[in-house]
mmCIF file of C-alpha atoms in Angstrom:
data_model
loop_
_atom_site.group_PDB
_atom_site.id
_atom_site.type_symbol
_atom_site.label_atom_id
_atom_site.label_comp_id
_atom_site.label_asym_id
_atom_site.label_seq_id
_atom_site.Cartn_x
_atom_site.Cartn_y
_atom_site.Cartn_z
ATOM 1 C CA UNK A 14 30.060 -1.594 -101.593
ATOM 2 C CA UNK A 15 29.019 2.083 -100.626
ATOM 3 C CA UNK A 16 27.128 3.335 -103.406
ATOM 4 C CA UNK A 17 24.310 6.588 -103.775
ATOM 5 C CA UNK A 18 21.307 6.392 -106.315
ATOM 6 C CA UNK A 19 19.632 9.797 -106.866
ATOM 7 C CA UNK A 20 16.158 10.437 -108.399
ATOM 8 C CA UNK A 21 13.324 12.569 -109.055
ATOM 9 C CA UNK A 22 15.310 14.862 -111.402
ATOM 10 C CA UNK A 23 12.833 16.246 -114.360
ATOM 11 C CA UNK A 24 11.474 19.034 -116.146
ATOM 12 C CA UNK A 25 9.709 21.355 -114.442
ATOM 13 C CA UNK A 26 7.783 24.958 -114.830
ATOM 14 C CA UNK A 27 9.314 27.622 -113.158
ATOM 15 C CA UNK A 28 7.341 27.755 -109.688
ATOM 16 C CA UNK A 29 7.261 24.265 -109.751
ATOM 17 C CA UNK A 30 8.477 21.683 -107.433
ATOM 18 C CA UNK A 31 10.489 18.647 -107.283
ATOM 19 C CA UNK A 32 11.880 16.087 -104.319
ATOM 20 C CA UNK A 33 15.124 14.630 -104.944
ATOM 21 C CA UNK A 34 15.236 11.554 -103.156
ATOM 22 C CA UNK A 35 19.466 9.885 -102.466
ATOM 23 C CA UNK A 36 19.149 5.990 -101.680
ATOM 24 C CA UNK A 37 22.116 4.878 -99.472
ATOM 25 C CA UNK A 38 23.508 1.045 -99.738
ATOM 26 C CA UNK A 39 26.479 -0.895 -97.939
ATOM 27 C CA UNK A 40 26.793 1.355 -95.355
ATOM 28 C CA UNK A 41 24.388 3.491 -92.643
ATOM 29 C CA UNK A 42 23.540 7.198 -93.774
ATOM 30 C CA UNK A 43 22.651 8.232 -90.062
ATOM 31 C CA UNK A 44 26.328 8.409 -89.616
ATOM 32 C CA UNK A 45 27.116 10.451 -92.486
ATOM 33 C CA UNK A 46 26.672 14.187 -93.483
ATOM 34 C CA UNK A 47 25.451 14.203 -96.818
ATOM 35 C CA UNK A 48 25.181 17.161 -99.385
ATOM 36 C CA UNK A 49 23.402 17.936 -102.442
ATOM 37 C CA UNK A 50 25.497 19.490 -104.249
ATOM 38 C CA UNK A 51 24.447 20.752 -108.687
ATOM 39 C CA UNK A 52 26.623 21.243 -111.660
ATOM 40 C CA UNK A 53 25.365 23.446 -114.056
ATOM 41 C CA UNK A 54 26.147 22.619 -118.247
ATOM 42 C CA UNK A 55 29.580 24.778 -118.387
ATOM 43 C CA UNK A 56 30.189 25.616 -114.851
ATOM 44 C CA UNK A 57 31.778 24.525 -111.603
ATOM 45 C CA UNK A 58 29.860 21.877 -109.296
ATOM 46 C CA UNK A 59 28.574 24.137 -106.068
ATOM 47 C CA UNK A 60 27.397 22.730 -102.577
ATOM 48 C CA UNK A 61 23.520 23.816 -102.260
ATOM 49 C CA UNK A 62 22.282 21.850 -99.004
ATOM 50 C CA UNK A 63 24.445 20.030 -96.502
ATOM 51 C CA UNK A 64 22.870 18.678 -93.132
ATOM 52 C CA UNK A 65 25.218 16.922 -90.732
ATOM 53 C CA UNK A 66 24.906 13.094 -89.846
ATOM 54 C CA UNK A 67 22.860 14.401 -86.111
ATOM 55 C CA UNK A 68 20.470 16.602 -88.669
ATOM 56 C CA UNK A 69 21.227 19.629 -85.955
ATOM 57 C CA UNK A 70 23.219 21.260 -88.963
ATOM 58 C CA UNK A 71 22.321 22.353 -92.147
ATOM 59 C CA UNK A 72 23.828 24.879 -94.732
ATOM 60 C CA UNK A 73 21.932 26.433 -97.402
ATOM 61 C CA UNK A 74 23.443 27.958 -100.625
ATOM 62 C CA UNK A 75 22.255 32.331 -100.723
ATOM 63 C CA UNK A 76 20.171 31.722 -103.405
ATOM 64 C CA UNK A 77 17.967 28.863 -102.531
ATOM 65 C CA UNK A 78 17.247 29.579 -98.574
ATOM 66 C CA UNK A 79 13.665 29.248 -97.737
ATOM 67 C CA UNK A 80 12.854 27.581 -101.309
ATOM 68 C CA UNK A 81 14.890 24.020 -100.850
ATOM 69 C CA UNK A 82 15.004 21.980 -97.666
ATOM 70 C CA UNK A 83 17.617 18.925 -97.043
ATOM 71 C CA UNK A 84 16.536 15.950 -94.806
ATOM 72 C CA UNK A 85 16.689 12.274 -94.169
ATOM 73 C CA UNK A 86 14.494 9.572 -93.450
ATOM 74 C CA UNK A 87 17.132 7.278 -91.315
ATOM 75 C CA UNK A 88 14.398 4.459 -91.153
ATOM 76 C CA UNK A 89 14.463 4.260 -95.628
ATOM 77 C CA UNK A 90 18.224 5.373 -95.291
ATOM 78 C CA UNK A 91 17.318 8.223 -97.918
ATOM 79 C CA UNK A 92 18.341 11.612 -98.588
ATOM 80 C CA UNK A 93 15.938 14.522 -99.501
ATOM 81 C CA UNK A 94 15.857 17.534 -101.401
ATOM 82 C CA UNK A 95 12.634 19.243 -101.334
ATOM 83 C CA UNK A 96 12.900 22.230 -104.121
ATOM 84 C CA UNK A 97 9.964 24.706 -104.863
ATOM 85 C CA UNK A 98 9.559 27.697 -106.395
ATOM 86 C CA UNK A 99 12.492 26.799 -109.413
ATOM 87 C CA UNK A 100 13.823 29.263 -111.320
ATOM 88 C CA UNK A 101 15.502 28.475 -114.324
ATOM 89 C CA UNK A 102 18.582 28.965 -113.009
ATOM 90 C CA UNK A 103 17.962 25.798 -110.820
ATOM 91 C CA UNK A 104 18.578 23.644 -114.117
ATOM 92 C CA UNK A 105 21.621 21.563 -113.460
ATOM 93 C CA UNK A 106 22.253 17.974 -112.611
ATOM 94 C CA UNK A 107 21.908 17.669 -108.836
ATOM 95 C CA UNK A 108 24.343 15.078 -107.119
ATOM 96 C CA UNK A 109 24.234 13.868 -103.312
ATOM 97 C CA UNK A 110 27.183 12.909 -101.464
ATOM 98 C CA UNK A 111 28.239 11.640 -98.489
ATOM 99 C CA UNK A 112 30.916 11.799 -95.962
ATOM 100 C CA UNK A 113 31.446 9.920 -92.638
ATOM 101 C CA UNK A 114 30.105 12.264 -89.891
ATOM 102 C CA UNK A 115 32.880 14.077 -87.455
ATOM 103 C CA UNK A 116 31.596 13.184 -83.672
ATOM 104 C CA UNK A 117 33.116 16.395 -82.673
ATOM 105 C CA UNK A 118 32.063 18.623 -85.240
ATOM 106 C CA UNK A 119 30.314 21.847 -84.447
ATOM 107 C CA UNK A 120 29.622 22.453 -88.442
ATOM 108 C CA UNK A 121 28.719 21.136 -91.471
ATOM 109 C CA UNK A 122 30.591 20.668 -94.407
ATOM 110 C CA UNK A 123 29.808 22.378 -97.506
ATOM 111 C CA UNK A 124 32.528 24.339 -98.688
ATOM 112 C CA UNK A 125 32.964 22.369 -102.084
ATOM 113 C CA UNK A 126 32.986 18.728 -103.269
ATOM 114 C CA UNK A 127 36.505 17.652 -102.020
ATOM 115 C CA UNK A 128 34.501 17.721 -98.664
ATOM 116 C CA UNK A 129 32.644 14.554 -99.970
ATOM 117 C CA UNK A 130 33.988 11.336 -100.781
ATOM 118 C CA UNK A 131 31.226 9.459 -101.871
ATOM 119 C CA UNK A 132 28.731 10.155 -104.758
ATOM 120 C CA UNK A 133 26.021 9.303 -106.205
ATOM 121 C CA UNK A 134 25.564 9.362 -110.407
ATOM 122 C CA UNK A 135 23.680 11.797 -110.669
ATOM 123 C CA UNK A 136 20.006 13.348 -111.923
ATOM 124 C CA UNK A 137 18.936 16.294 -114.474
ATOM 125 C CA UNK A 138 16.675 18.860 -113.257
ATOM 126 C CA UNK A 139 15.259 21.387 -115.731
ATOM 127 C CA UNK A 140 13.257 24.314 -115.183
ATOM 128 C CA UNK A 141 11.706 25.960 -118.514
ATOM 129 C CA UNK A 142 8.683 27.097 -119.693
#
């Protein structure tokens, strides 16, 4: 069974820093692109880092270039997020997902979360003073 277990979600000051780390069982993440993708209390789920299954990929959303960074450890078969500097509007629950890698593929997938079948449950980040 295929299944994605976040953590590392908490409360944090703004300028702070968090790592998200996404677990994979049942099945190889090398071979998948995976995305972190947040859903804010009230509002739509967005993509914010994809990387594709080779790692020569990645998409970041505008507003967190150059703050977040997406990568993998293929040995642990985990799933990064590395966030610093959070703002408030950061606070969301961040979700990684995966999707079996495209050999052919010249992109990444991030438009939205129908580009991800599988998911993981879930973890609450919170940025406040």
């Amino acid at each position: 069974q295929l299944q994605l277990v976040e953590s590392g979600g908490g409360l944090v000051q703004p300028g702070g820093s968090l790592r998200l780390s996404c677990v994979g069982s049942g099945f190889t993440l090398h071979y998948y692109d995976i995305g972190w993708f947040r859903q804010a209390l009230g509002k739509e789920r967005e993509a914010v880092a994809c990387v594709s299954h080779r790692d020569d990929i990645t998409y970041y959303k505008d507003s967190v270039k150059g703050r977040f960074t997406i990568s993998r450890d293929n040995a642990k078969n985990t799933a990064y997020l590395q966030m610093n500097n959070l703002k408030p509007e950061d606070t969301a629950v961040y979700y990684c997902a995966a999707e079996l890698g495209d050999l052919y593929s010249t992109s990444v997938r991030c438009s939205g979360p129908s580009d991800y079948e599988y998911w993981g449950q879930g973890t609450q980040v919170a940025v406040s003073s």
